Amino acid sequence: MLSAFGNALRTPDLRKKILFTLLILAIFRLGSTIPTPNVNMQAVNECRAIATSGDSAGLYSMIQLFSGGALLQLAIFALGIMPYITASIILQLLTVVIPRLEALKKEGASGTAKITQYTRYLTIVLAILNSTAFVTLAVNGQLFQGCTQQLVYDKGVFAIITMILTMTAGTGVIMWLGELITDRGVGNGMSVMIFTQIAAQFPASMWAIAMSRGTDANNPSLPSAQGWLVFIATIAIGLLVMLGVVYMEQAQRRIPVQYAKRMVGRKLLGGSTTYIPIKVNQAGVIPVIFASSMLYLPVLYAQFQPNNDISAWISTYLVSGRWVYEIVFFAMIIFFAYFYVSITFDPVEVSDNMKKYGGFIPGLRAGGPTERYLGFVLSRLTAAGSLYLGIISLIPALAFVMFNTQNKFPFGGTSILIIVGVGLDTVKQIQSQLQQRNYEGFLR
């Protein structure tokens, strides 16, 4: 990996792409620290300290994760990339339900461009809804539990609309920056930006874990000896988990496919042997995001309706680190893993495409037997993949018990999956571009 980046920096055009990507990411991080107009930052910082030390730290864990901590700072990029991710997931699901979207998907580049445009429109709509909800919570003093300070200077209609429009515009700018990285930089823009926001929280989280076990008597700004041991143990566990995630993300089942020879004009084509790669984790990180988003809805209800028994139960048990939350989270991950794989990998469609081009799996007839075999293999792999995702997602809960780190543990399942996945994908893209340039030099 390091050699790939070293060779890329020695290649002039790739170096320009990497530097351009770093510039965009720096702008992105800057926007995540600039507060929205009308926000009382002193009150926000004090309330954040209270919320982080209490049970409400996990209420906005998923949006906090994708915003790099900008949400509870009420920054102009407070919503982060979450509205775009939600819009993309919704469009993927609607593609299966709405025939018009399914037809657009089959049209190729032009249809994909149209679906991307719909995704942008839906992102702005979701950004307006999300920003309105969070600004309303901030104005009413319900954004942070246990904090009664006034987070905004002016509660007038014009000031509130300005805050909503600023956060919505910030989401639009994030979309534009992500597309700039995709077109002129390295890697997928949205994925790289998510990677940046998650990685930006690691240093502060690690230091908070070290300081949570007390400070040195001689130097209060440094952790105690026990804090340093927990710090080292956390890093060791994180590296082991990352090693396991890399292994599972690369694991795949290769189903052999043979293509019969056929005459096309005067030429004899076909006769080749290839394979269908089916990953163990075919769904990626999407089931975890689905489950987190669904579990966030009751928390949002509790924030708007705090004075009833249902809200009290939700605030007590349906927060990260509670056993009820973790059991429900685990079950929903397994469900959404099967659900998402079922709509993204269709054995019938794969079998029909193989039959159309004269392909077949050795030992199986084309048509029904091939469909049933692909469905059987996919079901077994999804079982292993969903359990893997569920176990990875429980790592923070286990860490809270082992190290008593509350919600400071940085190696959450979602964050590790995204960091490893984006890192592997970006390195592969850099290596493929380096190989193209090596071939060009050889041909010259």
Coordinates of C-alpha atoms in Angstrom, one line a residue:
M1 CA 0.0 0.0 0.0
L2 CA 2.7 2.5 1.0
S3 CA 4.7 1.6 -2.2
A4 CA 1.6 2.4 -4.3
F5 CA 1.3 5.8 -2.8
G6 CA 5.1 6.4 -3.1
N7 CA 4.9 5.5 -6.8
A8 CA 1.8 7.7 -7.3
L9 CA 3.6 10.7 -5.8
R10 CA 6.4 10.3 -8.2
T11 CA 4.0 10.3 -11.2
P12 CA 3.2 14.0 -12.1
D13 CA -0.5 13.6 -13.1
L14 CA -1.3 11.3 -10.2
R15 CA 0.5 13.6 -7.8
K16 CA -1.7 16.5 -9.0
K17 CA -4.8 14.3 -8.4
I18 CA -3.7 13.4 -4.9
L19 CA -2.9 17.0 -4.0
F20 CA -6.2 18.2 -5.5
T21 CA -8.1 15.6 -3.4
L22 CA -6.2 16.7 -0.2
L23 CA -7.1 20.3 -0.9
I24 CA -10.8 19.5 -1.2
L25 CA -10.7 17.4 2.0
A26 CA -9.1 20.3 3.8
I27 CA -11.9 22.6 2.7
F28 CA -14.4 20.0 3.7
R29 CA -12.9 19.7 7.2
L30 CA -12.8 23.5 7.5
G31 CA -16.5 23.7 6.8
S32 CA -17.1 21.1 9.5
T33 CA -15.7 23.5 12.1
I34 CA -17.3 26.8 11.1
P35 CA -20.5 27.3 13.1
T36 CA -23.8 28.1 11.6
P37 CA -24.9 31.8 12.0
N38 CA -26.9 32.6 15.2
V39 CA -25.2 29.7 17.2
N40 CA -23.9 30.4 20.7
M41 CA -20.7 28.4 20.6
Q42 CA -19.8 28.8 24.2
A43 CA -23.1 27.3 25.3
V44 CA -22.8 24.6 22.6
N45 CA -19.3 23.5 23.9
E46 CA -20.5 23.4 27.5
C47 CA -23.6 21.3 26.6
R48 CA -21.5 19.0 24.5
A49 CA -19.3 18.3 27.5
I50 CA -22.4 17.4 29.5
A51 CA -23.9 15.2 26.8
T52 CA -20.6 13.4 26.1
S53 CA -20.3 12.4 29.8
G54 CA -23.9 11.2 30.1
D55 CA -26.0 8.4 28.5
S56 CA -27.2 10.7 25.7
A57 CA -23.8 10.5 24.0
G58 CA -25.0 7.8 21.7
L59 CA -28.3 9.4 20.6
Y60 CA -26.8 10.9 17.4
S61 CA -24.0 8.4 17.0
M62 CA -24.5 7.6 13.3
I63 CA -25.0 11.2 12.1
Q64 CA -22.1 12.2 14.3
L65 CA -20.0 9.5 12.7
F66 CA -20.6 10.7 9.2
S67 CA -20.4 14.4 10.0
G68 CA -17.0 14.1 11.8
G69 CA -18.5 15.5 15.0
A70 CA -19.8 18.6 13.2
L71 CA -23.5 17.9 14.1
L72 CA -23.2 18.7 17.8
Q73 CA -21.1 21.7 16.9
L74 CA -24.0 23.0 14.7
A75 CA -21.5 23.7 11.9
I76 CA -22.4 24.6 8.4
F77 CA -21.6 21.0 7.3
A78 CA -23.4 19.6 10.4
L79 CA -25.5 17.1 8.4
G80 CA -22.4 15.8 6.7
I81 CA -22.9 13.2 3.9
M82 CA -25.8 11.5 5.7
P83 CA -28.6 13.0 3.5
Y84 CA -26.8 11.9 0.3
I85 CA -26.3 8.3 1.7
T86 CA -30.0 8.1 2.7
A87 CA -31.1 9.4 -0.7
S88 CA -28.9 6.9 -2.5
I89 CA -30.3 4.0 -0.5
I90 CA -33.9 5.2 -1.0
L91 CA -33.3 5.4 -4.8
Q92 CA -31.8 1.9 -4.8
L93 CA -34.8 0.5 -3.1
L94 CA -37.3 2.4 -5.3
T95 CA -35.5 1.1 -8.4
V96 CA -36.8 -2.4 -7.5
V97 CA -40.4 -1.1 -6.9
I98 CA -40.9 1.6 -9.6
P99 CA -40.7 0.2 -13.2
R100 CA -39.7 3.6 -14.6
L101 CA -36.5 3.7 -12.4
E102 CA -35.7 0.1 -13.3
A103 CA -35.9 1.0 -17.0
L104 CA -33.6 4.0 -16.4
K105 CA -31.1 1.7 -14.7
K106 CA -31.0 -0.6 -17.7
E107 CA -30.4 2.3 -20.2
G108 CA -26.8 2.6 -19.3
A109 CA -24.9 5.9 -18.8
S110 CA -27.8 8.1 -19.7
G111 CA -30.2 6.3 -17.3
T112 CA -27.6 6.4 -14.5
A113 CA -27.1 10.1 -15.0
K114 CA -30.8 10.6 -14.6
I115 CA -31.0 8.6 -11.4
T116 CA -28.0 10.6 -10.1
Q117 CA -29.9 13.8 -10.7
Y118 CA -32.9 12.4 -8.8
T119 CA -30.6 11.5 -6.0
R120 CA -29.4 15.1 -5.8
Y121 CA -32.9 16.4 -5.6
L122 CA -33.9 14.0 -2.9
T123 CA -30.7 14.8 -1.0
I124 CA -31.7 18.5 -0.8
V125 CA -35.2 17.6 0.4
L126 CA -33.8 15.3 3.1
A127 CA -31.3 18.0 4.1
I128 CA -34.1 20.5 4.5
L129 CA -36.0 18.0 6.7
N130 CA -33.0 17.1 8.8
S131 CA -31.8 20.6 9.3
T132 CA -35.3 21.8 10.3
A133 CA -35.4 19.0 12.9
F134 CA -32.0 19.7 14.4
V135 CA -32.5 23.5 14.4
T136 CA -35.9 23.1 16.1
L137 CA -34.3 20.9 18.7
A138 CA -31.5 23.4 19.3
V139 CA -33.9 26.3 19.5
N140 CA -36.2 24.5 22.0
G141 CA -33.2 23.4 24.1
Q142 CA -33.8 19.6 23.4
L143 CA -30.7 18.9 21.4
F144 CA -28.6 18.1 24.5
Q145 CA -30.2 16.1 27.3
G146 CA -29.5 17.6 30.7
C147 CA -28.4 21.0 29.4
T148 CA -30.7 24.0 29.7
Q149 CA -28.5 26.7 28.2
Q150 CA -29.7 28.8 25.3
L151 CA -27.9 27.5 22.2
V152 CA -29.0 30.3 19.8
Y153 CA -28.9 34.1 20.2
D154 CA -32.1 34.8 18.3
K155 CA -35.3 32.6 18.2
G156 CA -37.0 34.7 15.5
V157 CA -38.3 33.2 12.3
F158 CA -35.8 34.9 10.0
A159 CA -32.8 33.6 12.1
I160 CA -34.2 30.1 12.2
I161 CA -34.8 30.0 8.4
T162 CA -31.2 31.3 7.9
M163 CA -29.8 28.5 10.0
I164 CA -31.9 25.9 8.0
L165 CA -30.8 27.3 4.7
T166 CA -27.2 27.4 5.7
M167 CA -27.1 23.7 6.8
T168 CA -29.0 22.8 3.6
A169 CA -26.6 24.7 1.4
G170 CA -23.7 23.0 3.3
T171 CA -25.1 19.6 2.2
G172 CA -25.3 20.9 -1.4
V173 CA -21.6 22.1 -1.2
I174 CA -20.6 18.7 0.2
M175 CA -22.2 16.9 -2.8
W176 CA -20.4 19.2 -5.2
L177 CA -17.0 18.7 -3.5
G178 CA -17.6 14.9 -3.6
E179 CA -18.2 15.0 -7.3
L180 CA -15.1 17.1 -7.8
I181 CA -13.0 14.5 -6.1
T182 CA -14.6 11.7 -8.3
D183 CA -14.0 13.6 -11.5
R184 CA -10.6 15.2 -10.9
G185 CA -9.2 13.5 -7.8
V186 CA -8.5 10.0 -6.6
G187 CA -11.1 7.5 -5.5
N188 CA -14.9 7.9 -5.1
G189 CA -15.5 11.4 -3.7
M190 CA -18.3 10.6 -1.3
S191 CA -16.5 7.5 0.1
V192 CA -13.3 9.4 0.6
M193 CA -15.1 12.2 2.4
I194 CA -16.8 9.8 4.8
F195 CA -13.4 8.2 5.4
T196 CA -12.0 11.6 6.3
Q197 CA -14.8 12.5 8.7
I198 CA -14.4 9.2 10.5
A199 CA -10.6 9.3 10.7
A200 CA -10.7 12.9 12.0
Q201 CA -12.4 11.7 15.2
F202 CA -9.8 9.0 16.0
P203 CA -7.1 11.1 17.7
A204 CA -9.5 12.8 20.0
S205 CA -11.3 9.6 20.8
M206 CA -8.1 7.7 21.6
W207 CA -6.8 10.5 23.8
A208 CA -10.2 10.6 25.7
I209 CA -9.9 6.9 26.4
A210 CA -6.4 7.4 27.8
M211 CA -7.5 10.3 30.0
S212 CA -10.7 8.5 31.2
R213 CA -8.6 6.4 33.6
G214 CA -7.1 9.4 35.4
T215 CA -4.2 11.7 35.0
D216 CA -0.5 11.6 36.0
A217 CA -0.1 13.2 39.5
N218 CA 3.1 15.0 38.4
N219 CA 1.6 16.2 35.0
P220 CA -2.2 16.5 35.0
S221 CA -2.2 17.0 31.2
L222 CA -1.0 13.5 30.6
P223 CA -2.8 10.2 31.3
S224 CA -1.9 7.9 34.2
A225 CA 0.0 4.6 33.8
Q226 CA -3.4 2.8 33.7
G227 CA -4.6 5.2 31.1
W228 CA -1.6 4.4 28.9
L229 CA -2.2 0.7 29.2
V230 CA -5.8 1.1 28.1
F231 CA -4.6 3.3 25.3
I232 CA -2.2 0.7 24.0
A233 CA -4.7 -2.2 24.5
T234 CA -7.3 -0.2 22.5
I235 CA -4.9 0.3 19.6
A236 CA -3.9 -3.4 19.6
I237 CA -7.6 -4.5 19.6
G238 CA -8.3 -2.0 16.8
L239 CA -5.5 -3.4 14.6
L240 CA -6.6 -7.0 15.2
V241 CA -10.2 -6.0 14.2
M242 CA -9.0 -4.2 11.1
L243 CA -7.0 -7.3 10.1
G244 CA -10.1 -9.5 10.4
V245 CA -12.2 -7.0 8.5
V246 CA -9.6 -6.8 5.6
Y247 CA -9.7 -10.7 5.5
M248 CA -13.5 -10.8 5.4
E249 CA -13.9 -8.0 3.0
Q250 CA -11.6 -9.7 0.5
A251 CA -13.2 -13.1 0.9
Q252 CA -15.3 -14.3 -2.0
R253 CA -16.8 -17.4 -3.5
R254 CA -15.8 -17.9 -7.1
I255 CA -18.4 -19.8 -9.1
P256 CA -16.9 -21.2 -12.4
V257 CA -18.6 -20.3 -15.6
Q258 CA -17.9 -21.8 -19.1
Y259 CA -18.9 -20.2 -22.4
A260 CA -19.6 -22.5 -25.4
K261 CA -18.0 -21.8 -28.7
R262 CA -20.3 -20.1 -31.3
M263 CA -20.1 -18.8 -34.8
V264 CA -20.4 -15.1 -35.3
G265 CA -20.1 -14.4 -39.1
R266 CA -17.0 -16.2 -40.1
K267 CA -15.4 -16.1 -36.7
L268 CA -15.5 -18.7 -33.9
L269 CA -16.0 -17.0 -30.6
G270 CA -16.3 -18.1 -27.0
G271 CA -15.0 -21.2 -25.4
S272 CA -13.5 -19.3 -22.5
T273 CA -13.7 -20.0 -18.8
T274 CA -14.3 -17.4 -16.1
Y275 CA -16.1 -17.1 -12.8
I276 CA -18.7 -15.1 -10.9
P277 CA -17.2 -13.6 -7.7
I278 CA -19.7 -13.4 -4.9
K279 CA -18.3 -11.7 -1.8
V280 CA -19.0 -13.1 1.7
N281 CA -20.1 -9.6 2.7
Q282 CA -22.1 -8.9 -0.4
A283 CA -24.1 -6.1 1.2
G284 CA -21.1 -4.1 2.5
V285 CA -21.8 -1.6 5.2
I286 CA -25.4 -0.8 4.0
P287 CA -27.2 -3.1 6.5
V288 CA -25.4 -1.4 9.4
I289 CA -26.5 2.0 8.1
F290 CA -30.0 0.8 7.6
A291 CA -30.3 -0.6 11.1
S292 CA -28.8 2.6 12.7
S293 CA -31.1 4.8 10.7
M294 CA -34.2 2.8 11.8
L295 CA -33.1 2.8 15.5
Y296 CA -32.6 6.5 15.3
L297 CA -36.3 7.2 14.6
P298 CA -37.6 6.3 18.1
V299 CA -34.8 8.4 19.6
L300 CA -36.0 11.3 17.5
Y301 CA -39.5 10.7 18.7
A302 CA -38.3 10.8 22.3
Q303 CA -36.5 14.1 21.7
F304 CA -39.7 15.8 20.4
Q305 CA -42.0 14.1 23.0
P306 CA -39.8 13.9 26.1
N307 CA -42.6 13.8 28.8
N308 CA -44.1 10.4 28.5
D309 CA -43.4 6.8 29.5
I310 CA -42.5 5.6 26.0
S311 CA -39.9 8.3 25.6
A312 CA -38.4 7.6 29.0
W313 CA -38.1 3.9 28.1
I314 CA -36.5 4.8 24.7
S315 CA -34.0 7.2 26.3
T316 CA -33.1 4.5 28.9
Y317 CA -32.8 1.4 26.8
L318 CA -32.7 2.3 23.1
V319 CA -29.3 4.0 23.2
S320 CA -25.9 2.7 22.2
G321 CA -24.4 0.5 24.9
R322 CA -27.6 -0.8 26.4
W323 CA -28.3 -4.6 25.9
V324 CA -31.8 -4.0 24.4
Y325 CA -30.3 -1.7 21.8
E326 CA -27.5 -4.1 20.9
I327 CA -29.9 -7.1 20.6
V328 CA -32.3 -5.2 18.3
F329 CA -29.4 -3.7 16.4
F330 CA -27.9 -7.2 15.8
A331 CA -31.2 -8.6 14.6
M332 CA -31.9 -5.7 12.3
I333 CA -28.5 -6.0 10.7
I334 CA -29.1 -9.6 9.8
F335 CA -32.5 -8.8 8.4
F336 CA -31.3 -5.9 6.3
A337 CA -28.3 -7.9 5.1
Y338 CA -30.7 -10.5 3.5
F339 CA -33.0 -7.8 2.3
Y340 CA -30.3 -5.7 0.6
V341 CA -28.6 -8.7 -1.0
S342 CA -32.0 -9.9 -2.3
I343 CA -32.6 -6.7 -4.2
T344 CA -29.0 -6.2 -5.5
F345 CA -28.1 -9.7 -6.6
D346 CA -30.9 -11.4 -8.6
P347 CA -30.0 -15.1 -9.4
V348 CA -32.7 -15.2 -12.1
E349 CA -31.2 -12.2 -13.9
V350 CA -27.7 -13.6 -13.6
S351 CA -28.8 -16.9 -15.0
D352 CA -30.7 -15.3 -17.9
N353 CA -27.6 -13.3 -18.8
M354 CA -25.4 -16.4 -18.7
K355 CA -27.9 -18.3 -20.9
K356 CA -28.1 -15.4 -23.4
Y357 CA -24.3 -15.4 -24.0
G358 CA -24.0 -19.2 -24.0
G359 CA -22.6 -19.5 -20.5
F360 CA -23.2 -22.3 -18.0
I361 CA -21.9 -23.6 -14.7
P362 CA -20.2 -27.0 -15.1
G363 CA -22.4 -29.8 -14.1
L364 CA -25.6 -27.7 -14.0
R365 CA -28.2 -27.1 -16.7
A366 CA -29.1 -23.5 -17.7
G367 CA -32.3 -22.0 -16.4
G368 CA -33.9 -23.3 -13.2
P369 CA -31.1 -25.5 -11.8
T370 CA -28.6 -22.6 -12.2
E371 CA -31.0 -20.1 -10.5
R372 CA -31.5 -22.5 -7.6
Y373 CA -27.8 -23.1 -7.2
L374 CA -27.0 -19.4 -7.2
G375 CA -29.7 -18.7 -4.7
F376 CA -28.4 -21.5 -2.5
V377 CA -24.8 -20.2 -2.6
L378 CA -25.9 -16.6 -2.0
S379 CA -28.1 -17.6 1.0
R380 CA -25.2 -19.4 2.7
L381 CA -22.7 -16.6 2.1
T382 CA -25.2 -14.0 3.3
A383 CA -25.7 -16.0 6.5
A384 CA -22.0 -15.8 7.2
G385 CA -21.7 -12.2 6.0
S386 CA -24.7 -11.0 8.2
L387 CA -23.3 -12.6 11.3
Y388 CA -19.9 -11.0 10.6
L389 CA -21.5 -7.6 10.3
G390 CA -23.5 -8.1 13.5
I391 CA -20.4 -9.3 15.5
I392 CA -18.4 -6.3 14.2
S393 CA -21.2 -3.9 15.2
L394 CA -21.1 -5.3 18.8
I395 CA -17.4 -4.4 19.3
P396 CA -18.1 -1.0 20.8
A397 CA -20.6 -2.5 23.3
L398 CA -18.0 -5.1 24.4
A399 CA -15.4 -2.4 24.7
F400 CA -17.6 -0.3 27.0
V401 CA -17.8 -3.2 29.3
M402 CA -14.1 -4.2 29.2
F403 CA -12.5 -0.8 29.4
N404 CA -15.4 1.3 30.8
T405 CA -14.8 3.9 28.1
Q406 CA -18.5 5.0 27.8
N407 CA -18.9 6.2 24.1
K408 CA -15.3 7.1 23.5
F409 CA -14.3 3.9 21.8
P410 CA -13.3 4.8 18.2
F411 CA -13.1 1.4 16.6
G412 CA -16.8 0.9 16.0
G413 CA -18.0 -1.6 13.5
T414 CA -19.3 0.9 11.0
S415 CA -16.3 3.1 11.2
I416 CA -13.9 0.2 10.7
L417 CA -15.9 -1.3 7.8
I418 CA -15.9 2.1 6.0
I419 CA -12.2 2.9 6.6
V420 CA -11.1 -0.5 5.5
G421 CA -13.4 -0.6 2.5
V422 CA -12.6 2.9 1.3
G423 CA -8.9 2.4 1.9
L424 CA -8.8 -0.8 -0.2
D425 CA -10.8 0.7 -3.0
T426 CA -8.7 3.8 -3.2
V427 CA -5.4 1.8 -3.3
K428 CA -6.8 -0.4 -6.0
Q429 CA -7.7 2.6 -8.1
I430 CA -4.2 4.1 -7.6
Q431 CA -2.6 0.8 -8.6
S432 CA -4.7 0.4 -11.7
Q433 CA -3.8 3.9 -12.8
L434 CA -0.1 3.1 -12.2
Q435 CA -0.4 -0.1 -14.3
Q436 CA -1.9 1.9 -17.1
R437 CA 1.1 4.3 -17.1
N438 CA 3.5 1.4 -17.0
Y439 CA 1.9 -0.2 -20.0
E440 CA 2.0 3.1 -21.8
G441 CA 5.7 3.4 -21.1
F442 CA 6.4 -0.2 -22.3
L443 CA 4.5 0.4 -25.6
R444 CA 6.5 3.5 -26.3

